[in-house]
């Protein structure tokens, strides 16, 4: 047994260095160095040598997957049933997004250069140097996260309490910062009045799947222009997750502070459920969707964990506008909303209605149209959706009823994708996916009009619950109070987002992620 060069295995490490430089993968230096060390050992017995390469190949594949940004294997196995529902056309569409032509050409060039120069270049030396450089960069990056920018020793002892608090926060590790965030959020609870003060009003929440600020920028739509007829716009609302089920649960539990992903699927105190709080005030809860709610058990999730156990409004007779990525029917938003208004809204005074639409979901196909890439059809589907919402608002105004209308996207569509996740992939709740545009409109004959308020600071669901509570206590619809007063001192929220085994949080004004409880690393920016 002796040490030798890595031979053709150098190509594996060179390719990984290129992918790491491109930002397509992470790089576990210790694990990769251990693999290189094992492969450098040359055994005299040919049988053992062959076994070494077979074992090395297995470890190399596992390590490449582990270093990639792909979802953990256990996540894939849990989602296997959902993936089976994908239509064949949607599979082909996803495959086209995964294959990056520029990356393939770069890998081809690296391979040819390796074979051409391997006769006189000692690539094992280059691999060792590469491991050392990546290891040095990794240590430097990790020390920045752990030590942060502010050094307490540079602050004089004559600091006031505010300075001391800033220094303490700045020198926290990400894990400590996350724990403190959830501890602070656990203290937040909305306190609803015992009765509505003034004119009764309906509360309608339109929960839109797949619409982030970044998606609107991609298709050239201005947030303020889209919401030009709304009273308030939250331009940096944190959806706190990038999946529909958890997003809906977080919205329906808005009356308490943000919890961890795990806590979402456990019972919560009754005062946390927004619609249960409204029910105590005499509201009749309504659930309306433009889909059947079967995918990923969505309908059951909002009932079991969101406190909405009302029977969904019957939509089977509605016109089909699209077909989903699983070929299931997606009904016309305008037809569903206006049918509810005509048939069911008249039976409840006041109404609390939760509407969920998947019209913008990735993989959808427009009905009675030739097959189109779902990213290309996104602008069309978006325009159709907001035309329908606009007509619904006009119908609400014609009825003369007082309504607090809230448009709350679940998460983004990831139309552009980035270095880490191809377009449409939302496994990691990146800022581009969780920063969604929320808007609220007060509809009623006596509501005082005023100029639109745009809130640019990061906010989240608890602020919406507080806003509902304030509205219940303020006679806005009686014409005696301005809507503007409702938005004073609304709670802000740091941008923390979480999926199963994946957390995103800002450290030093830069997004960092933690995968599977491992080390925190900076989320690569740019395409």
Coordinates of C-alpha atoms in Angstrom, one line a residue:
X1 CA 0.0 0.0 0.0
X2 CA 1.4 3.4 -1.0
X3 CA 0.2 6.9 -1.9
X4 CA -0.2 7.8 -5.6
X5 CA -1.8 10.5 -7.8
X6 CA -5.6 10.7 -8.1
X7 CA -5.5 10.0 -11.8
X8 CA -8.9 10.4 -13.5
X9 CA -10.5 11.2 -10.1
X10 CA -8.9 14.7 -10.5
X11 CA -11.6 15.4 -13.1
X12 CA -14.3 14.8 -10.5
X13 CA -12.8 17.4 -8.1
X14 CA -12.1 19.9 -10.9
X15 CA -15.7 19.7 -12.0
X16 CA -16.8 20.2 -8.4
X17 CA -14.5 23.2 -8.0
X18 CA -16.1 24.7 -11.2
X19 CA -19.6 24.1 -9.9
X20 CA -18.7 25.6 -6.5
X21 CA -17.2 28.7 -8.2
X22 CA -20.3 29.0 -10.3
X23 CA -22.4 28.8 -7.1
X24 CA -24.3 25.6 -8.3
X25 CA -23.2 23.6 -5.2
X26 CA -21.9 24.0 -1.7
X27 CA -18.6 22.2 -0.8
X28 CA -17.9 20.2 2.4
X29 CA -14.1 20.5 2.5
X30 CA -13.5 17.9 5.1
X31 CA -15.6 15.2 3.4
X32 CA -14.1 15.9 0.0
X33 CA -10.6 15.9 1.4
X34 CA -11.3 12.6 3.1
X35 CA -12.5 11.1 -0.2
X36 CA -9.4 12.4 -2.0
X37 CA -7.2 10.9 0.7
X38 CA -8.9 7.5 0.3
X39 CA -8.5 7.6 -3.4
X40 CA -4.8 8.5 -3.2
X41 CA -4.1 5.2 -1.4
X42 CA -2.8 2.6 -3.9
X43 CA -3.2 -1.1 -2.9
X44 CA -1.0 -3.8 -4.3
X45 CA -3.8 -6.3 -4.6
X46 CA -5.8 -5.5 -7.7
X47 CA -9.1 -6.8 -6.2
X48 CA -8.8 -4.3 -3.3
X49 CA -7.9 -1.6 -5.7
X50 CA -11.1 -2.2 -7.7
X51 CA -13.2 -2.3 -4.6
X52 CA -11.6 1.0 -3.6
X53 CA -12.8 2.6 -6.8
X54 CA -16.3 1.2 -6.6
X55 CA -16.6 2.4 -3.0
X56 CA -15.1 5.7 -4.0
X57 CA -17.6 6.1 -6.9
X58 CA -20.5 5.5 -4.4
X59 CA -19.2 8.0 -2.0
X60 CA -18.5 10.5 -4.8
X61 CA -22.1 10.4 -6.0
X62 CA -23.5 10.7 -2.4
X63 CA -21.1 13.5 -1.6
X64 CA -22.0 15.4 -4.8
X65 CA -25.7 15.1 -4.0
X66 CA -25.0 16.2 -0.4
X67 CA -23.0 19.2 -1.6
X68 CA -25.7 20.2 -4.1
X69 CA -28.7 22.4 -3.2
X70 CA -31.1 19.6 -4.0
X71 CA -33.7 18.7 -1.4
X72 CA -32.6 16.1 1.3
X73 CA -33.4 12.5 0.3
X74 CA -35.9 12.2 3.2
X75 CA -37.7 15.2 1.8
X76 CA -37.8 13.6 -1.7
X77 CA -39.2 10.3 -0.3
X78 CA -41.9 12.2 1.6
X79 CA -42.8 14.1 -1.6
X80 CA -42.7 11.0 -3.8
X81 CA -46.5 10.7 -3.8
X82 CA -46.9 14.3 -4.9
X83 CA -44.2 14.0 -7.6
X84 CA -46.1 11.1 -9.1
X85 CA -49.0 13.4 -9.7
X86 CA -47.0 15.6 -12.1
X87 CA -48.1 15.4 -15.7
X88 CA -45.6 14.2 -18.3
X89 CA -45.6 17.6 -19.9
X90 CA -44.7 19.2 -16.6
X91 CA -41.8 16.8 -16.1
X92 CA -40.4 17.7 -19.5
X93 CA -40.8 21.4 -18.7
X94 CA -38.9 20.9 -15.4
X95 CA -36.2 18.9 -17.2
X96 CA -35.6 21.8 -19.6
X97 CA -35.0 24.2 -16.7
X98 CA -32.6 21.9 -15.0
X99 CA -30.3 21.5 -18.0
X100 CA -28.1 24.5 -18.1
X101 CA -26.5 24.8 -21.5
X102 CA -23.7 27.1 -20.4
X103 CA -22.8 24.8 -17.5
X104 CA -22.8 21.8 -19.8
X105 CA -20.4 23.5 -22.2
X106 CA -18.1 24.6 -19.4
X107 CA -18.0 21.0 -18.1
X108 CA -17.3 19.7 -21.6
X109 CA -14.4 22.2 -22.0
X110 CA -12.9 21.2 -18.6
X111 CA -13.1 17.5 -19.5
X112 CA -11.3 18.0 -22.9
X113 CA -8.7 20.2 -21.3
X114 CA -8.1 17.6 -18.6
X115 CA -7.6 14.7 -21.1
X116 CA -5.4 16.9 -23.3
X117 CA -3.1 18.2 -20.6
X118 CA -3.1 15.3 -18.1
X119 CA 0.1 13.9 -19.7
X120 CA 2.3 16.7 -18.4
X121 CA 0.2 18.6 -15.8
X122 CA 0.2 17.2 -12.2
X123 CA -3.5 17.6 -11.5
X124 CA -3.3 15.9 -8.1
X125 CA -1.3 18.9 -7.0
X126 CA -4.0 21.3 -8.4
X127 CA -6.7 19.3 -6.6
X128 CA -4.8 19.5 -3.2
X129 CA -4.3 23.3 -3.7
X130 CA -8.0 23.6 -4.6
X131 CA -9.1 21.9 -1.5
X132 CA -6.8 24.1 0.6
X133 CA -8.2 27.3 -1.1
X134 CA -11.8 26.3 -0.7
X135 CA -11.1 25.3 3.0
X136 CA -9.5 28.7 3.6
X137 CA -12.5 30.5 2.1
X138 CA -14.9 28.4 4.0
X139 CA -13.2 29.1 7.3
X140 CA -13.1 32.8 6.6
X141 CA -16.8 32.8 5.7
X142 CA -17.8 30.9 8.8
X143 CA -15.8 33.2 11.0
X144 CA -17.7 36.1 9.6
X145 CA -21.0 34.5 10.4
X146 CA -20.0 33.5 14.0
X147 CA -18.0 36.6 15.0
X148 CA -20.1 39.1 13.0
X149 CA -19.0 42.6 12.1
X150 CA -19.1 44.4 15.4
X151 CA -16.3 43.7 17.9
X152 CA -17.4 44.4 21.5
X153 CA -13.9 45.4 22.4
X154 CA -14.1 48.4 20.1
X155 CA -17.0 49.9 22.0
X156 CA -16.3 52.1 25.0
X157 CA -17.5 51.1 28.4
X158 CA -19.6 54.4 28.5
X159 CA -22.3 53.0 26.2
X160 CA -26.0 53.4 26.9
X161 CA -28.5 50.6 27.0
X162 CA -29.4 50.9 23.4
X163 CA -25.7 50.6 22.3
X164 CA -25.3 47.6 24.6
X165 CA -28.3 45.9 23.0
X166 CA -27.0 46.5 19.5
X167 CA -23.6 45.0 20.4
X168 CA -25.2 42.0 22.0
X169 CA -27.4 41.3 19.0
X170 CA -24.5 41.9 16.6
X171 CA -22.3 39.4 18.4
X172 CA -24.9 36.6 18.6
X173 CA -24.4 33.4 16.6
X174 CA -27.1 32.7 14.0
X175 CA -28.5 29.9 16.2
X176 CA -28.8 32.2 19.2
X177 CA -30.3 34.9 17.0
X178 CA -32.9 32.4 15.7
X179 CA -33.7 31.2 19.2
X180 CA -34.2 34.8 20.4
X181 CA -36.4 35.5 17.4
X182 CA -38.8 32.7 18.2
X183 CA -38.7 33.5 21.9
X184 CA -39.8 37.1 21.1
X185 CA -42.5 35.9 18.7
X186 CA -43.9 33.5 21.3
X187 CA -44.9 36.5 23.4
X188 CA -47.1 38.1 20.7
X189 CA -50.8 37.6 20.8
X190 CA -53.6 39.8 19.2
X191 CA -56.3 40.9 21.6
X192 CA -59.6 41.1 19.9
X193 CA -62.5 43.1 21.3
X194 CA -65.5 41.5 22.8
X195 CA -67.7 43.1 20.1
X196 CA -67.5 45.0 16.9
X197 CA -67.3 48.8 17.5
X198 CA -69.5 50.5 15.0
X199 CA -70.6 49.3 11.5
X200 CA -70.4 45.6 10.8
X201 CA -68.2 44.6 7.9
X202 CA -67.1 41.5 6.1
X203 CA -63.5 40.2 6.0
X204 CA -62.4 38.6 2.8
X205 CA -58.9 37.2 2.4
X206 CA -57.6 36.2 -1.1
X207 CA -54.7 33.9 -0.6
X208 CA -52.8 33.7 -3.9
X209 CA -50.3 30.9 -4.6
X210 CA -47.1 31.9 -6.4
X211 CA -46.7 35.7 -6.6
X212 CA -43.7 37.4 -5.1
X213 CA -42.3 40.9 -5.7
X214 CA -39.5 39.3 -7.6
X215 CA -41.9 37.5 -10.0
X216 CA -43.7 40.8 -10.6
X217 CA -40.4 42.4 -11.5
X218 CA -39.7 39.6 -13.9
X219 CA -42.8 40.2 -15.9
X220 CA -42.5 44.0 -15.6
X221 CA -45.4 44.6 -13.3
X222 CA -45.2 47.4 -10.7
X223 CA -46.5 46.5 -7.2
X224 CA -48.0 49.9 -6.6
X225 CA -49.6 50.0 -10.1
X226 CA -51.1 46.5 -9.6
X227 CA -52.5 47.7 -6.3
X228 CA -53.3 51.2 -7.3
X229 CA -56.9 51.0 -6.1
X230 CA -56.0 49.6 -2.7
X231 CA -55.6 51.6 0.5
X232 CA -52.4 50.1 1.8
X233 CA -49.6 48.1 0.3
X234 CA -47.0 46.0 2.1
X235 CA -44.2 45.8 -0.4
X236 CA -41.9 43.6 1.7
X237 CA -44.2 41.2 3.4
X238 CA -42.5 38.0 4.7
X239 CA -44.5 34.8 3.8
X240 CA -42.1 32.9 6.1
X241 CA -42.1 29.8 3.9
X242 CA -42.1 28.8 0.3
X243 CA -44.8 26.2 0.3
X244 CA -48.6 26.5 0.2
X245 CA -49.7 24.4 3.2
X246 CA -47.4 26.0 5.7
X247 CA -48.1 29.5 4.3
X248 CA -51.9 29.0 4.7
X249 CA -51.5 27.8 8.2
X250 CA -49.3 30.7 9.2
X251 CA -51.9 33.1 7.8
X252 CA -54.8 31.4 9.6
X253 CA -52.7 31.5 12.8
X254 CA -51.8 35.1 12.3
X255 CA -53.1 36.1 15.8
X256 CA -49.9 34.8 17.4
X257 CA -46.3 35.5 16.6
X258 CA -44.3 33.4 14.1
X259 CA -43.5 29.9 15.1
X260 CA -41.0 27.3 13.8
X261 CA -42.0 25.0 11.0
X262 CA -42.4 22.0 13.4
X263 CA -44.8 23.9 15.6
X264 CA -47.1 24.5 12.7
X265 CA -48.2 20.9 12.7
X266 CA -49.0 20.8 16.4
X267 CA -52.0 22.3 18.2
X268 CA -51.9 26.0 19.0
X269 CA -53.7 28.0 21.6
X270 CA -57.2 28.9 20.4
X271 CA -56.5 32.6 20.5
X272 CA -53.9 32.1 17.7
X273 CA -56.5 31.2 15.1
X274 CA -57.6 34.3 13.3
X275 CA -61.0 32.9 12.0
X276 CA -61.8 31.4 15.4
X277 CA -61.4 34.9 16.9
X278 CA -63.7 36.3 14.3
X279 CA -66.2 33.5 14.9
X280 CA -66.5 34.5 18.6
X281 CA -67.6 37.9 17.3
X282 CA -70.5 36.5 15.3
X283 CA -68.7 36.0 12.0
X284 CA -69.7 33.1 9.8
X285 CA -66.6 31.4 8.3
X286 CA -66.5 30.5 4.6
X287 CA -63.9 28.5 2.8
X288 CA -63.7 29.0 -1.0
X289 CA -61.1 27.6 -3.4
X290 CA -60.7 27.5 -7.2
X291 CA -59.3 24.0 -7.0
X292 CA -60.2 20.7 -5.2
X293 CA -57.6 21.1 -2.5
X294 CA -56.4 17.5 -2.7
X295 CA -52.7 18.2 -3.6
X296 CA -50.5 17.7 -0.6
X297 CA -53.6 17.4 1.5
X298 CA -54.2 21.2 1.4
X299 CA -57.9 21.1 2.3
X300 CA -57.2 18.9 5.3
X301 CA -54.2 21.0 6.5
X302 CA -56.2 24.3 6.7
X303 CA -59.0 22.4 8.6
X304 CA -56.8 20.5 11.1
X305 CA -54.0 23.1 11.7
X306 CA -55.6 26.4 10.5
X307 CA -58.8 26.1 12.4
X308 CA -61.0 26.4 9.3
X309 CA -63.3 23.4 9.3
X310 CA -66.1 24.9 7.2
X311 CA -67.2 22.9 4.2
X312 CA -65.6 24.4 1.0
X313 CA -68.0 26.2 -1.3
X314 CA -69.2 23.9 -4.1
X315 CA -67.4 24.8 -7.4
X316 CA -68.0 21.7 -9.5
X317 CA -70.3 23.6 -11.9
X318 CA -67.9 26.5 -12.5
X319 CA -66.1 27.0 -15.8
X320 CA -62.6 25.5 -16.0
X321 CA -60.0 28.2 -16.8
X322 CA -56.8 26.1 -16.4
X323 CA -55.4 22.7 -15.7
X324 CA -52.8 22.2 -13.0
X325 CA -49.4 20.5 -13.2
X326 CA -51.3 17.3 -12.2
X327 CA -54.0 17.9 -14.9
X328 CA -56.6 18.7 -12.2
X329 CA -59.1 21.4 -13.1
X330 CA -58.5 25.0 -11.9
X331 CA -61.7 27.0 -12.1
X332 CA -62.2 30.6 -13.1
X333 CA -61.4 33.0 -10.2
X334 CA -64.1 35.4 -11.4
X335 CA -66.8 32.8 -11.7
X336 CA -66.0 31.3 -8.3
X337 CA -65.7 34.6 -6.4
X338 CA -68.8 36.1 -7.9
X339 CA -70.8 32.9 -7.5
X340 CA -69.9 32.9 -3.8
X341 CA -71.0 36.5 -3.5
X342 CA -74.4 35.8 -5.2
X343 CA -75.1 32.5 -3.5
X344 CA -73.5 32.4 -0.1
X345 CA -72.5 35.8 1.1
X346 CA -76.1 36.9 1.4
X347 CA -76.6 34.2 4.1
X348 CA -74.0 35.6 6.5
X349 CA -73.8 39.0 8.1
X350 CA -71.0 39.5 8.7
X351 CA -68.9 37.0 6.6
X352 CA -65.3 35.9 7.1
X353 CA -64.2 34.4 3.9
X354 CA -60.9 32.6 3.1
X355 CA -60.3 32.2 -0.6
X356 CA -57.4 30.2 -2.0
X357 CA -56.4 30.3 -5.7
X358 CA -53.7 28.3 -7.6
X359 CA -54.2 30.2 -10.9
X360 CA -50.5 31.3 -10.8
X361 CA -49.0 28.0 -9.8
X362 CA -46.1 26.6 -11.7
X363 CA -47.0 24.0 -14.4
X364 CA -50.5 25.3 -15.0
X365 CA -51.9 25.2 -18.6
X366 CA -54.6 27.5 -19.9
X367 CA -57.7 25.7 -20.9
X368 CA -58.6 25.7 -24.6
X369 CA -55.2 26.9 -25.6
X370 CA -52.2 25.2 -27.2
X371 CA -49.7 24.0 -24.6
X372 CA -47.5 26.8 -23.4
X373 CA -44.5 26.9 -21.1
X374 CA -46.0 27.8 -17.7
X375 CA -43.4 30.6 -17.2
X376 CA -44.4 32.1 -20.6
X377 CA -48.1 31.9 -19.6
X378 CA -47.5 33.5 -16.2
X379 CA -48.1 37.1 -17.4
X380 CA -51.3 36.0 -19.1
X381 CA -52.5 34.1 -16.0
X382 CA -51.6 37.0 -13.8
X383 CA -53.5 39.5 -15.9
X384 CA -56.5 37.3 -15.9
X385 CA -56.4 36.8 -12.2
X386 CA -56.3 40.6 -11.4
X387 CA -58.9 41.4 -14.0
X388 CA -61.2 38.9 -12.1
X389 CA -60.3 40.4 -8.7
X390 CA -61.0 43.9 -10.1
X391 CA -64.5 42.8 -11.3
X392 CA -65.1 41.1 -7.9
X393 CA -64.3 44.4 -6.1
X394 CA -66.7 46.3 -8.4
X395 CA -69.4 43.7 -7.5
X396 CA -68.6 44.2 -3.8
X397 CA -69.0 47.9 -4.2
X398 CA -72.3 47.6 -6.0
X399 CA -73.7 45.5 -3.1
X400 CA -73.0 48.5 -0.7
X401 CA -71.7 46.1 2.0
X402 CA -68.7 47.1 4.2
X403 CA -65.7 44.9 3.4
X404 CA -62.1 44.6 4.5
X405 CA -60.5 42.9 1.5
X406 CA -57.0 41.5 2.0
X407 CA -54.8 40.1 -0.8
X408 CA -52.1 37.9 0.7
X409 CA -49.8 35.8 -1.6
X410 CA -48.7 32.5 -0.1
X411 CA -45.2 32.6 -1.6
X412 CA -43.4 33.3 -4.9
X413 CA -43.3 31.3 -8.1
X414 CA -39.5 31.5 -8.4
X415 CA -39.9 32.5 -12.1
X416 CA -36.2 33.4 -12.6
X417 CA -34.5 31.0 -10.3
X418 CA -31.0 31.7 -9.2
X419 CA -27.6 30.0 -8.8
X420 CA -28.9 27.7 -6.1
X421 CA -32.4 26.8 -7.3
X422 CA -33.6 26.5 -10.9
X423 CA -36.7 28.3 -11.9
X424 CA -39.8 26.9 -10.1
X425 CA -37.8 25.1 -7.3
X426 CA -38.8 26.4 -3.9
X427 CA -37.1 24.0 -1.5
X428 CA -35.0 26.8 0.1
X429 CA -37.1 29.8 1.2
X430 CA -34.9 32.5 -0.4
X431 CA -35.7 36.2 -0.1
X432 CA -36.9 36.3 -3.7
X433 CA -39.5 33.7 -2.9
X434 CA -40.7 34.8 0.5
X435 CA -40.9 38.6 -0.1
X436 CA -44.5 39.0 -1.3
X437 CA -46.7 42.0 -2.0
X438 CA -49.7 42.2 0.3
X439 CA -52.5 44.8 -0.1
X440 CA -55.7 45.8 1.8
X441 CA -58.7 47.7 0.6
X442 CA -61.6 49.0 2.6
X443 CA -64.9 48.9 0.7
X444 CA -68.0 50.7 1.9
X445 CA -70.2 53.7 1.1
X446 CA -69.0 55.7 4.1
X447 CA -65.3 54.9 4.1
X448 CA -63.1 58.0 4.0
X449 CA -60.8 58.0 1.0
X450 CA -57.1 59.1 1.3
X451 CA -53.8 58.6 -0.5
X452 CA -52.4 55.1 -0.6
X453 CA -50.0 54.1 2.2
X454 CA -47.0 52.0 1.2
X455 CA -45.2 50.1 4.0
X456 CA -41.7 49.2 2.9
X457 CA -40.4 47.7 6.1
X458 CA -40.4 43.9 6.6
X459 CA -43.7 42.8 8.1
X460 CA -45.5 39.5 8.5
X461 CA -48.8 37.8 9.4
X462 CA -49.1 39.1 13.0
X463 CA -49.3 42.6 11.6
X464 CA -52.4 41.6 9.6
X465 CA -54.1 40.2 12.7
X466 CA -53.3 43.4 14.6
X467 CA -54.8 45.3 11.7
X468 CA -58.0 43.3 11.8
X469 CA -58.2 43.8 15.5
X470 CA -57.7 47.5 15.2
X471 CA -60.4 47.7 12.5
X472 CA -62.9 45.9 14.7
X473 CA -62.3 48.5 17.4
X474 CA -62.4 51.5 15.1
X475 CA -65.6 52.7 13.3
X476 CA -63.8 53.1 10.0
X477 CA -66.9 52.1 8.0
X478 CA -69.1 54.6 9.8
X479 CA -67.2 57.5 8.2
X480 CA -66.0 58.8 11.6
X481 CA -62.4 57.7 11.4
X482 CA -59.7 57.7 8.8
X483 CA -58.3 54.4 7.6
X484 CA -54.8 55.9 7.8
X485 CA -54.8 55.8 11.6
X486 CA -55.0 52.0 11.5
X487 CA -51.5 51.6 10.1
X488 CA -49.7 53.5 12.9
X489 CA -47.3 51.4 15.0
X490 CA -48.0 48.1 13.2
X491 CA -45.5 45.4 14.3
X492 CA -42.5 44.8 12.1
X493 CA -40.8 41.5 11.7
X494 CA -37.3 40.4 10.8
X495 CA -37.2 38.2 7.7
X496 CA -37.0 34.6 9.0
X497 CA -38.3 31.9 6.8
X498 CA -38.5 28.1 7.2
X499 CA -39.3 24.9 5.3
X500 CA -38.8 21.4 6.5
X501 CA -35.1 21.1 7.5
X502 CA -34.3 24.5 5.8
X503 CA -34.1 27.9 7.4
X504 CA -33.3 31.3 5.9
X505 CA -32.4 34.3 8.1
X506 CA -30.6 37.6 7.6
X507 CA -27.2 38.0 9.3
X508 CA -25.5 41.4 8.8
X509 CA -28.1 42.3 6.3
X510 CA -27.3 39.3 4.1
X511 CA -29.4 36.1 3.8
X512 CA -27.9 33.0 5.3
X513 CA -29.3 29.5 5.2
X514 CA -29.1 26.4 7.3
X515 CA -29.8 22.9 5.8
X516 CA -30.6 19.9 7.9
X517 CA -29.4 21.5 11.1
X518 CA -25.8 22.0 9.7
X519 CA -23.6 25.0 9.5
X520 CA -25.0 28.4 8.4
X521 CA -23.8 29.6 4.9
X522 CA -24.4 32.7 2.9
X523 CA -27.1 32.3 0.3
X524 CA -25.5 33.0 -3.1
X525 CA -26.8 36.1 -4.7
X526 CA -27.5 36.7 -8.4
X527 CA -28.3 34.4 -11.3

